[in-house]
GROMACS .gro file of C-alpha atoms in nm:
model
  467
    1MET     CA    1   0.000   0.000   0.000
    2THR     CA    2   0.135   0.342  -0.096
    3VAL     CA    3   0.066   0.601   0.171
    4PRO     CA    4   0.023   0.956   0.041
    5ILE     CA    5   0.266   1.202   0.199
    6ARG     CA    6   0.096   1.518   0.320
    7ASN     CA    7   0.291   1.841   0.339
    8HIS     CA    8   0.231   1.915   0.706
    9ASP     CA    9   0.352   2.242   0.853
   10ILE     CA   10   0.510   2.085   1.161
   11ALA     CA   11   0.605   2.414   1.325
   12GLU     CA   12   0.246   2.535   1.297
   13LEU     CA   13   0.110   2.205   1.429
   14ARG     CA   14   0.337   2.227   1.733
   15ARG     CA   15   0.223   2.585   1.789
   16LEU     CA   16  -0.141   2.480   1.772
   17ASP     CA   17  -0.066   2.184   1.997
   18LEU     CA   18   0.046   2.423   2.270
   19ALA     CA   19  -0.225   2.677   2.198
   20HIS     CA   20  -0.523   2.443   2.200
   21HIS     CA   21  -0.448   2.072   2.248
   22LEU     CA   22  -0.415   1.893   2.582
   23PRO     CA   23  -0.244   1.553   2.526
   24ALA     CA   24  -0.335   1.257   2.745
   25GLN     CA   25  -0.141   1.170   3.062
   26ALA     CA   26   0.112   1.445   2.998
   27ASP     CA   27   0.344   1.672   3.193
   28HIS     CA   28   0.209   1.989   3.038
   29ARG     CA   29   0.486   2.208   3.176
   30LEU     CA   30   0.746   1.979   3.016
   31ILE     CA   31   0.566   1.979   2.681
   32ALA     CA   32   0.549   2.358   2.691
   33SER     CA   33   0.922   2.377   2.762
   34LEU     CA   34   0.987   2.154   2.459
   35GLY     CA   35   0.782   2.377   2.232
   36GLY     CA   36   0.501   2.126   2.181
   37SER     CA   37   0.453   1.755   2.126
   38ARG     CA   38   0.645   1.538   1.879
   39ILE     CA   39   0.413   1.518   1.577
   40ILE     CA   40   0.371   1.165   1.440
   41THR     CA   41   0.264   1.198   1.077
   42ARG     CA   42   0.246   0.849   0.930
   43ALA     CA   43   0.320   0.482   0.994
   44GLU     CA   44   0.375   0.158   0.809
   45GLY     CA   45   0.417  -0.196   0.940
   46SER     CA   46   0.598  -0.168   1.272
   47THR     CA   47   0.744   0.178   1.210
   48ILE     CA   48   0.615   0.526   1.285
   49PHE     CA   49   0.747   0.849   1.129
   50ASP     CA   50   0.753   1.192   1.289
   51GLY     CA   51   0.730   1.535   1.130
   52GLU     CA   52   1.107   1.572   1.129
   53GLY     CA   53   1.141   1.265   0.908
   54ASN     CA   54   1.263   1.029   1.181
   55ALA     CA   55   1.173   0.661   1.143
   56ILE     CA   56   1.103   0.505   1.483
   57LEU     CA   57   1.051   0.133   1.544
   58ASP     CA   58   0.728   0.119   1.740
   59GLY     CA   59   0.817  -0.104   2.031
   60MET     CA   60   0.487  -0.020   2.199
   61ALA     CA   61   0.241  -0.098   1.915
   62GLY     CA   62   0.094   0.248   1.961
   63LEU     CA   63  -0.039   0.218   2.315
   64TRP     CA   64  -0.018  -0.163   2.349
   65CYS     CA   65  -0.276  -0.195   2.071
   66VAL     CA   66  -0.168  -0.197   1.703
   67ASN     CA   67  -0.144  -0.576   1.688
   68VAL     CA   68  -0.168  -0.612   1.309
   69GLY     CA   69   0.063  -0.320   1.237
   70TYR     CA   70   0.007   0.002   1.049
   71GLY     CA   71  -0.114   0.067   0.696
   72ARG     CA   72  -0.375  -0.208   0.665
   73GLU     CA   73  -0.586  -0.105   0.366
   74GLU     CA   74  -0.831  -0.386   0.444
   75LEU     CA   75  -0.930  -0.214   0.769
   76ALA     CA   76  -0.971   0.124   0.605
   77LYS     CA   77  -1.196  -0.033   0.342
   78ALA     CA   78  -1.407  -0.207   0.609
   79ALA     CA   79  -1.470   0.131   0.771
   80TYR     CA   80  -1.546   0.298   0.437
   81ASP     CA   81  -1.792   0.031   0.324
   82GLN     CA   82  -1.975   0.028   0.656
   83MET     CA   83  -1.996   0.407   0.669
   84LEU     CA   84  -2.166   0.410   0.330
   85GLU     CA   85  -2.418   0.145   0.436
   86LEU     CA   86  -2.484   0.250   0.796
   87PRO     CA   87  -2.224   0.467   0.970
   88TYR     CA   88  -2.393   0.466   1.309
   89TYR     CA   89  -2.694   0.359   1.507
   90ASN     CA   90  -2.739   0.296   1.878
   91THR     CA   91  -2.843  -0.010   2.078
   92PHE     CA   92  -3.065   0.174   2.328
   93PHE     CA   93  -3.403   0.132   2.161
   94ARG     CA   94  -3.424  -0.246   2.154
   95THR     CA   95  -3.228  -0.225   1.830
   96ALA     CA   96  -2.902  -0.369   1.702
   97THR     CA   97  -2.703  -0.349   1.381
   98PRO     CA   98  -2.536  -0.637   1.195
   99PRO     CA   99  -2.164  -0.573   1.271
  100PRO     CA  100  -2.180  -0.579   1.654
  101VAL     CA  101  -2.410  -0.880   1.652
  102LYS     CA  102  -2.164  -1.070   1.432
  103LEU     CA  103  -1.869  -0.944   1.635
  104ALA     CA  104  -2.026  -1.055   1.964
  105ALA     CA  105  -2.064  -1.408   1.827
  106ARG     CA  106  -1.707  -1.402   1.697
  107ILE     CA  107  -1.565  -1.287   2.031
  108ALA     CA  108  -1.773  -1.544   2.219
  109SER     CA  109  -1.625  -1.819   2.002
  110LYS     CA  110  -1.274  -1.701   2.101
  111MET     CA  111  -1.350  -1.665   2.473
  112GLY     CA  112  -1.502  -2.013   2.487
  113GLY     CA  113  -1.673  -2.194   2.771
  114HIS     CA  114  -1.933  -2.007   2.972
  115LEU     CA  115  -1.829  -1.662   2.844
  116SER     CA  116  -2.087  -1.637   2.569
  117HIS     CA  117  -2.213  -1.277   2.583
  118VAL     CA  118  -2.059  -0.941   2.503
  119PHE     CA  119  -2.138  -0.579   2.596
  120PHE     CA  120  -1.972  -0.319   2.372
  121ASN     CA  121  -1.804   0.004   2.474
  122SER     CA  122  -1.555   0.247   2.319
  123SER     CA  123  -1.251   0.217   2.547
  124GLY     CA  124  -1.089  -0.018   2.794
  125SER     CA  125  -1.183   0.220   3.074
  126GLU     CA  126  -1.549   0.193   2.975
  127ALA     CA  127  -1.522  -0.185   2.960
  128VAL     CA  128  -1.393  -0.182   3.318
  129ASP     CA  129  -1.671   0.056   3.423
  130THR     CA  130  -1.915  -0.195   3.280
  131VAL     CA  131  -1.757  -0.469   3.491
  132PHE     CA  132  -1.785  -0.250   3.801
  133ARG     CA  133  -2.151  -0.168   3.754
  134LEU     CA  134  -2.259  -0.508   3.623
  135ALA     CA  135  -2.098  -0.698   3.910
  136ARG     CA  136  -2.274  -0.488   4.172
  137HIS     CA  137  -2.602  -0.508   3.981
  138TYR     CA  138  -2.567  -0.886   3.956
  139TRP     CA  139  -2.532  -0.928   4.330
  140LYS     CA  140  -2.838  -0.709   4.389
  141LEU     CA  141  -3.037  -0.929   4.156
  142LYS     CA  142  -2.907  -1.228   4.353
  143GLY     CA  143  -3.045  -1.076   4.673
  144GLN     CA  144  -2.698  -0.995   4.811
  145PRO     CA  145  -2.669  -0.617   4.770
  146GLN     CA  146  -2.403  -0.597   5.040
  147ARG     CA  147  -2.157  -0.759   4.800
  148ARG     CA  148  -2.008  -0.433   4.674
  149ILE     CA  149  -1.636  -0.462   4.744
  150PHE     CA  150  -1.383  -0.513   4.465
  151ILE     CA  151  -1.035  -0.641   4.541
  152SER     CA  152  -0.752  -0.536   4.311
  153ARG     CA  153  -0.373  -0.509   4.325
  154TRP     CA  154  -0.145  -0.218   4.396
  155ASN     CA  155   0.020  -0.093   4.078
  156ALA     CA  156  -0.255  -0.242   3.862
  157TYR     CA  157  -0.392  -0.030   3.579
  158HIS     CA  158  -0.761  -0.052   3.492
  159GLY     CA  159  -0.823   0.273   3.305
  160SER     CA  160  -0.866   0.645   3.362
  161THR     CA  161  -1.232   0.687   3.455
  162VAL     CA  162  -1.324   0.730   3.821
  163ALA     CA  163  -1.410   0.362   3.853
  164GLY     CA  164  -1.107   0.254   3.649
  165VAL     CA  165  -0.862   0.462   3.852
  166SER     CA  166  -1.023   0.342   4.175
  167LEU     CA  167  -0.992  -0.023   4.073
  168GLY     CA  168  -0.638   0.041   3.955
  169GLY     CA  169  -0.360   0.060   4.208
  170MET     CA  170  -0.168   0.363   4.086
  171LYS     CA  171  -0.124   0.583   4.392
  172ALA     CA  172  -0.028   0.890   4.190
  173MET     CA  173  -0.357   0.867   4.001
  174HIS     CA  174  -0.549   0.821   4.326
  175ALA     CA  175  -0.391   1.135   4.470
  176GLN     CA  176  -0.511   1.353   4.182
  177GLY     CA  177  -0.877   1.260   4.217
  178ASP     CA  178  -0.933   1.190   4.588
  179LEU     CA  179  -0.971   0.826   4.496
  180PRO     CA  180  -1.040   0.538   4.520
  181VAL     CA  181  -1.414   0.547   4.566
  182PRO     CA  182  -1.549   0.347   4.861
  183GLY     CA  183  -1.566  -0.027   4.818
  184VAL     CA  184  -1.228  -0.091   4.655
  185GLU     CA  185  -0.949  -0.274   4.839
  186HIS     CA  186  -0.591  -0.325   4.719
  187VAL     CA  187  -0.342  -0.602   4.792
  188MET     CA  188   0.017  -0.676   4.691
  189GLN     CA  189   0.104  -0.737   4.326
  190PRO     CA  190   0.276  -1.058   4.212
  191TYR     CA  191   0.600  -0.870   4.129
  192LEU     CA  192   0.870  -1.122   4.211
  193PHE     CA  193   1.167  -0.903   4.109
  194GLY     CA  194   1.045  -0.605   4.310
  195GLU     CA  195   0.864  -0.757   4.608
  196GLY     CA  196   1.007  -1.106   4.640
  197PHE     CA  197   1.362  -1.080   4.510
  198GLY     CA  198   1.545  -1.406   4.573
  199GLU     CA  199   1.232  -1.578   4.702
  200ASP     CA  200   1.126  -1.916   4.569
  201PRO     CA  201   0.878  -1.836   4.287
  202ASP     CA  202   0.619  -2.086   4.403
  203ALA     CA  203   0.639  -1.965   4.762
  204PHE     CA  204   0.604  -1.607   4.639
  205ALA     CA  205   0.304  -1.700   4.423
  206ALA     CA  206   0.141  -1.857   4.728
  207ARG     CA  207   0.216  -1.550   4.940
  208ALA     CA  208   0.076  -1.308   4.681
  209ALA     CA  209  -0.241  -1.516   4.640
  210GLN     CA  210  -0.276  -1.549   5.018
  211ALA     CA  211  -0.283  -1.170   5.042
  212ILE     CA  212  -0.608  -1.179   4.845
  213GLU     CA  213  -0.767  -1.437   5.074
  214ASP     CA  214  -0.650  -1.248   5.382
  215ARG     CA  215  -0.818  -0.930   5.258
  216ILE     CA  216  -1.138  -1.120   5.175
  217LEU     CA  217  -1.151  -1.253   5.529
  218GLU     CA  218  -1.069  -0.909   5.670
  219VAL     CA  219  -1.360  -0.734   5.497
  220GLY     CA  220  -1.593  -1.035   5.512
  221PRO     CA  221  -1.649  -1.273   5.218
  222GLU     CA  222  -2.019  -1.189   5.223
  223ASN     CA  223  -1.930  -0.829   5.129
  224VAL     CA  224  -1.698  -0.900   4.835
  225ALA     CA  225  -1.833  -0.876   4.479
  226ALA     CA  226  -1.524  -0.957   4.274
  227PHE     CA  227  -1.150  -0.976   4.234
  228ILE     CA  228  -1.008  -0.803   3.925
  229GLY     CA  229  -0.661  -0.845   3.777
  230GLU     CA  230  -0.469  -0.824   3.451
  231PRO     CA  231  -0.325  -1.164   3.354
  232VAL     CA  232   0.002  -0.973   3.303
  233GLN     CA  233   0.014  -0.621   3.445
  234GLY     CA  234   0.106  -0.403   3.150
  235ALA     CA  235   0.127  -0.037   3.253
  236GLY     CA  236   0.247  -0.151   3.595
  237GLY     CA  237   0.573  -0.258   3.434
  238VAL     CA  238   0.501  -0.590   3.258
  239ILE     CA  239   0.456  -0.781   3.583
  240ILE     CA  240   0.444  -1.148   3.484
  241PRO     CA  241   0.318  -1.352   3.782
  242PRO     CA  242   0.494  -1.675   3.878
  243GLU     CA  243   0.336  -1.998   3.762
  244GLY     CA  244   0.078  -2.112   4.013
  245TYR     CA  245  -0.040  -1.763   4.105
  246TRP     CA  246  -0.350  -1.747   3.886
  247PRO     CA  247  -0.482  -2.098   3.963
  248ARG     CA  248  -0.453  -2.013   4.334
  249VAL     CA  249  -0.641  -1.686   4.280
  250GLU     CA  250  -0.919  -1.865   4.094
  251ALA     CA  251  -0.946  -2.126   4.369
  252ILE     CA  252  -0.980  -1.853   4.633
  253CYS     CA  253  -1.256  -1.680   4.434
  254ARG     CA  254  -1.447  -2.005   4.396
  255LYS     CA  255  -1.399  -2.088   4.764
  256TYR     CA  256  -1.581  -1.771   4.869
  257GLY     CA  257  -1.823  -1.742   4.576
  258ILE     CA  258  -1.659  -1.423   4.445
  259LEU     CA  259  -1.664  -1.319   4.080
  260LEU     CA  260  -1.330  -1.349   3.902
  261VAL     CA  261  -1.260  -1.071   3.651
  262CYS     CA  262  -0.966  -1.069   3.410
  263ASP     CA  263  -0.875  -0.734   3.257
  264GLU     CA  264  -0.764  -0.841   2.909
  265VAL     CA  265  -0.735  -0.491   2.761
  266ILE     CA  266  -0.364  -0.544   2.688
  267CYS     CA  267  -0.336  -0.923   2.706
  268GLY     CA  268  -0.622  -1.005   2.470
  269PHE     CA  269  -0.610  -1.088   2.099
  270GLY     CA  270  -0.279  -1.269   2.081
  271ARG     CA  271  -0.045  -1.061   2.294
  272LEU     CA  272   0.057  -1.355   2.518
  273GLY     CA  273   0.040  -1.614   2.241
  274GLN     CA  274  -0.320  -1.710   2.314
  275TRP     CA  275  -0.641  -1.537   2.215
  276PHE     CA  276  -0.677  -1.422   2.575
  277GLY     CA  277  -0.437  -1.408   2.866
  278HIS     CA  278  -0.657  -1.616   3.092
  279HIS     CA  279  -0.625  -1.901   2.839
  280HIS     CA  280  -0.249  -1.900   2.898
  281TYR     CA  281  -0.299  -1.938   3.272
  282GLY     CA  282  -0.583  -2.188   3.244
  283VAL     CA  283  -0.841  -2.000   3.451
  284LYS     CA  284  -1.209  -1.935   3.381
  285PRO     CA  285  -1.316  -1.581   3.470
  286ASP     CA  286  -1.675  -1.465   3.510
  287MET     CA  287  -1.614  -1.142   3.321
  288ILE     CA  288  -1.335  -1.004   3.107
  289SER     CA  289  -1.267  -0.653   2.977
  290MET     CA  290  -1.105  -0.615   2.636
  291ALA     CA  291  -1.010  -0.336   2.394
  292LYS     CA  292  -0.686  -0.233   2.215
  293GLY     CA  293  -0.610  -0.541   2.001
  294LEU     CA  294  -0.980  -0.588   1.924
  295SER     CA  295  -0.948  -0.335   1.642
  296SER     CA  296  -0.568  -0.297   1.656
  297GLY     CA  297  -0.641   0.063   1.751
  298TYR     CA  298  -0.780   0.150   1.407
  299LEU     CA  299  -1.109   0.266   1.562
  300PRO     CA  300  -1.213   0.300   1.927
  301ILE     CA  301  -1.397  -0.010   2.044
  302SER     CA  302  -1.395  -0.226   2.355
  303ALA     CA  303  -1.604  -0.501   2.502
  304THR     CA  304  -1.693  -0.677   2.823
  305GLY     CA  305  -1.728  -1.054   2.808
  306VAL     CA  306  -1.994  -1.185   3.045
  307ALA     CA  307  -2.059  -1.538   3.172
  308ASP     CA  308  -2.385  -1.722   3.119
  309HIS     CA  309  -2.484  -1.725   3.485
  310ILE     CA  310  -2.466  -1.345   3.505
  311VAL     CA  311  -2.674  -1.302   3.190
  312ALA     CA  312  -2.926  -1.556   3.326
  313GLU     CA  313  -2.989  -1.327   3.625
  314LEU     CA  314  -3.041  -1.027   3.396
  315ARG     CA  315  -3.293  -1.219   3.189
  316GLU     CA  316  -3.469  -1.397   3.472
  317LYS     CA  317  -3.518  -1.097   3.701
  318GLY     CA  318  -3.591  -0.847   3.424
  319GLY     CA  319  -3.588  -0.469   3.451
  320ASP     CA  320  -3.350  -0.227   3.281
  321PHE     CA  321  -2.979  -0.248   3.338
  322VAL     CA  322  -2.949   0.128   3.301
  323HIS     CA  323  -2.598   0.134   3.164
  324GLY     CA  324  -2.451   0.201   2.823
  325TYR     CA  325  -2.287   0.456   2.599
  326THR     CA  326  -2.380   0.644   2.284
  327TYR     CA  327  -2.127   0.440   2.091
  328SER     CA  328  -2.191   0.099   2.248
  329GLY     CA  329  -2.201  -0.140   1.953
  330HIS     CA  330  -2.089   0.124   1.701
  331PRO     CA  331  -2.137  -0.049   1.364
  332THR     CA  332  -1.834   0.101   1.189
  333ALA     CA  333  -1.599   0.025   1.476
  334ALA     CA  334  -1.741  -0.329   1.492
  335ALA     CA  335  -1.694  -0.377   1.118
  336VAL     CA  336  -1.329  -0.279   1.150
  337ALA     CA  337  -1.287  -0.513   1.447
  338LEU     CA  338  -1.430  -0.802   1.244
  339ALA     CA  339  -1.184  -0.732   0.962
  340ASN     CA  340  -0.903  -0.707   1.217
  341LEU     CA  341  -0.989  -1.051   1.355
  342ASP     CA  342  -0.987  -1.182   0.997
  343ILE     CA  343  -0.627  -1.064   0.960
  344ILE     CA  344  -0.518  -1.213   1.292
  345GLU     CA  345  -0.669  -1.548   1.198
  346ARG     CA  346  -0.557  -1.552   0.834
  347GLU     CA  347  -0.196  -1.463   0.918
  348GLY     CA  348  -0.183  -1.691   1.221
  349LEU     CA  349  -0.057  -1.409   1.443
  350VAL     CA  350  -0.163  -1.576   1.768
  351GLU     CA  351   0.019  -1.897   1.683
  352ARG     CA  352   0.317  -1.706   1.542
  353THR     CA  353   0.348  -1.511   1.865
  354ARG     CA  354   0.329  -1.828   2.074
  355GLU     CA  355   0.559  -2.047   1.868
  356ASP     CA  356   0.797  -1.811   1.689
  357THR     CA  357   0.830  -1.440   1.761
  358GLY     CA  358   0.746  -1.462   2.132
  359PRO     CA  359   1.023  -1.715   2.207
  360TYR     CA  360   1.256  -1.521   1.976
  361LEU     CA  361   1.193  -1.200   2.172
  362ALA     CA  362   1.261  -1.384   2.499
  363ARG     CA  363   1.596  -1.512   2.368
  364ALA     CA  364   1.690  -1.173   2.228
  365LEU     CA  365   1.608  -0.988   2.550
  366ALA     CA  366   1.804  -1.247   2.748
  367THR     CA  367   2.121  -1.138   2.569
  368LEU     CA  368   2.097  -0.813   2.768
  369ASN     CA  369   2.140  -0.996   3.097
  370ASP     CA  370   2.517  -0.951   3.077
  371HIS     CA  371   2.484  -0.571   3.082
  372PRO     CA  372   2.595  -0.409   3.411
  373LEU     CA  373   2.272  -0.208   3.431
  374VAL     CA  374   2.037  -0.503   3.380
  375GLY     CA  375   1.893  -0.687   3.678
  376GLU     CA  376   1.647  -0.901   3.485
  377THR     CA  377   1.478  -0.942   3.150
  378ARG     CA  378   1.140  -1.110   3.121
  379SER     CA  379   0.876  -1.158   2.855
  380LEU     CA  380   0.570  -1.359   2.765
  381GLY     CA  381   0.453  -1.367   2.408
  382LEU     CA  382   0.524  -1.024   2.263
  383ILE     CA  383   0.538  -0.820   2.580
  384GLY     CA  384   0.865  -0.776   2.763
  385ALA     CA  385   1.061  -0.583   3.023
  386VAL     CA  386   1.418  -0.493   3.115
  387GLU     CA  387   1.487  -0.405   3.480
  388ILE     CA  388   1.753  -0.138   3.531
  389VAL     CA  389   1.964  -0.167   3.847
  390ARG     CA  390   2.283  -0.009   3.977
  391GLU     CA  391   2.443  -0.343   4.074
  392PRO     CA  392   2.416  -0.661   3.866
  393GLY     CA  393   2.260  -0.954   4.049
  394THR     CA  394   2.054  -0.726   4.272
  395ASN     CA  395   1.739  -0.521   4.253
  396LYS     CA  396   1.910  -0.210   4.396
  397ARG     CA  397   1.810   0.111   4.222
  398PHE     CA  398   2.005   0.429   4.154
  399LEU     CA  399   1.975   0.672   4.446
  400ASP     CA  400   1.800   0.388   4.630
  401LYS     CA  401   1.466   0.483   4.482
  402GLU     CA  402   1.266   0.383   4.179
  403GLY     CA  403   1.227   0.610   3.880
  404GLU     CA  404   1.572   0.765   3.841
  405ALA     CA  405   1.706   0.543   3.563
  406GLY     CA  406   1.398   0.451   3.361
  407PRO     CA  407   1.331   0.793   3.206
  408VAL     CA  408   1.699   0.833   3.112
  409VAL     CA  409   1.714   0.503   2.923
  410ARG     CA  410   1.369   0.554   2.770
  411ASP     CA  411   1.460   0.893   2.625
  412LEU     CA  412   1.782   0.753   2.481
  413CYS     CA  413   1.593   0.464   2.320
  414ILE     CA  414   1.353   0.706   2.154
  415ARG     CA  415   1.640   0.927   2.038
  416ASN     CA  416   1.807   0.616   1.895
  417GLY     CA  417   1.497   0.516   1.698
  418LEU     CA  418   1.290   0.292   1.928
  419MET     CA  419   0.965   0.384   2.100
  420VAL     CA  420   0.943   0.219   2.441
  421ARG     CA  421   0.806   0.315   2.782
  422GLY     CA  422   1.003   0.367   3.099
  423ILE     CA  423   0.787   0.259   3.392
  424ARG     CA  424   0.978   0.352   3.705
  425ASP     CA  425   1.310   0.174   3.633
  426THR     CA  426   1.170  -0.081   3.389
  427ILE     CA  427   1.195  -0.045   3.013
  428VAL     CA  428   0.891  -0.217   2.864
  429CYS     CA  429   0.807  -0.317   2.509
  430CYS     CA  430   0.495  -0.446   2.339
  431PRO     CA  431   0.557  -0.448   1.962
  432PRO     CA  432   0.305  -0.524   1.687
  433LEU     CA  433   0.238  -0.895   1.642
  434ILE     CA  434   0.369  -0.865   1.285
  435ILE     CA  435   0.720  -0.775   1.406
  436THR     CA  436   0.999  -0.966   1.230
  437HIS     CA  437   1.310  -1.132   1.372
  438ALA     CA  438   1.523  -0.857   1.217
  439GLU     CA  439   1.310  -0.590   1.385
  440ILE     CA  440   1.335  -0.771   1.719
  441ASP     CA  441   1.712  -0.776   1.677
  442ARG     CA  442   1.704  -0.403   1.608
  443LEU     CA  443   1.482  -0.342   1.910
  444VAL     CA  444   1.723  -0.520   2.143
  445SER     CA  445   2.028  -0.360   1.981
  446ILE     CA  446   1.886  -0.012   2.042
  447ILE     CA  447   1.810  -0.096   2.405
  448ARG     CA  448   2.170  -0.214   2.453
  449ARG     CA  449   2.312   0.097   2.286
  450SER     CA  450   2.089   0.315   2.503
  451LEU     CA  451   2.195   0.132   2.819
  452ASP     CA  452   2.558   0.187   2.722
  453GLU     CA  453   2.495   0.558   2.675
  454ALA     CA  454   2.297   0.581   2.997
  455GLU     CA  455   2.555   0.412   3.219
  456PRO     CA  456   2.797   0.707   3.261
  457ILE     CA  457   2.504   0.941   3.317
  458LEU     CA  458   2.361   0.718   3.589
  459ARG     CA  459   2.698   0.639   3.748
  460ALA     CA  460   2.756   1.015   3.777
  461LEU     CA  461   2.466   1.046   4.020
  462LYS     CA  462   2.586   1.148   4.365
  463PRO     CA  463   2.765   0.842   4.509
  464GLU     CA  464   2.677   0.930   4.866
  465ALA     CA  465   2.308   0.928   4.772
  466ALA     CA  466   2.347   0.604   4.580
  467GLY     CA  467   2.531   0.456   4.885
   0.00000   0.00000   0.00000
């Protein structure tokens, strides 16, 4: 596909960016000091291009979402054709349109088992909001309205709405909104490198799962609606739980009759080498939230997968579930999502991630373990992390606090042609599922080069503070 090159006035766009545009999750003072945002003008495959002509390997697949890569004419055509036939209609008036109905059936076939129904939204945050409201509504229908409490993990990310931030465990986000709302409890995350360094992985998995049961008993099992967790915590720093953690969590939920919710916004649609992350861990949630890879980011769409026994209560007890959005079941977004799933299936991207590129990424990242700034590399499927430490073989951080080294290495990676995120002192990557071996090699090479460049900068930090 030939992409037309537009003659953008980048200087004017940056001026307008400062004058009128507020980017998401941004340090606005920093952006102002830089004279505006970096303007991304086009993309192809696994590469994005900025207004200055720089080609940048997109190690983050946009925002964990462009699974099939950029420049897919098939997806643009799906949107065009649907817009001509029926660009939009709602699902409020006992109506539905063909694309979301077909997409719901398609998603249900991928979820499998008792997850056979789907509620559509526009973002992962809205999908999580749907989980929050539907779980509480379900328990009211069951005659147990006191079951209102959700249990989540510290450092989890479940979106940016009030409910999503509350369910998430990001303390900085809580502080900016006087959150969480009542009825949300947080427990330790299964972060072996950070919170169980040197501990036996199985013992740590048991300890992290036990924290959930302890909190259930503390607040009273009869008051708990659900536990929610990402199969792999993405924005928390690619926290991959030890084997045995998720089966223990599921057993605890079943023991106390609590709903199990998996937030699949990042992990869904092939990211871990399975259609959904919970498939990798062999658990059976009662609800799942999904977004991002559902349309590969080409149009905003998300969904909440719901188990049969929850839907049975809605249908048996009747009455309106007064929840939904203007764009729930948007036909054009659903048409694009259907075409996106066609690509994933036709090109075998789930299987390729599981059997080929995922293992290749793991081996490539492992070559960084000899670097004096690297404490650990880890990955699962096509999501990975590099822990930056001041002493090899430890988890000691520069200046004895998290967050000093990550931004330095991240900025160097971007300058060297690789888009990654620096989460505290962890460099994380989540490339498109179409990434090649050569591109993975380039990704790892740029991280190594950036670590080399960062080392003298980091070693120059005050030694007495780094003590």
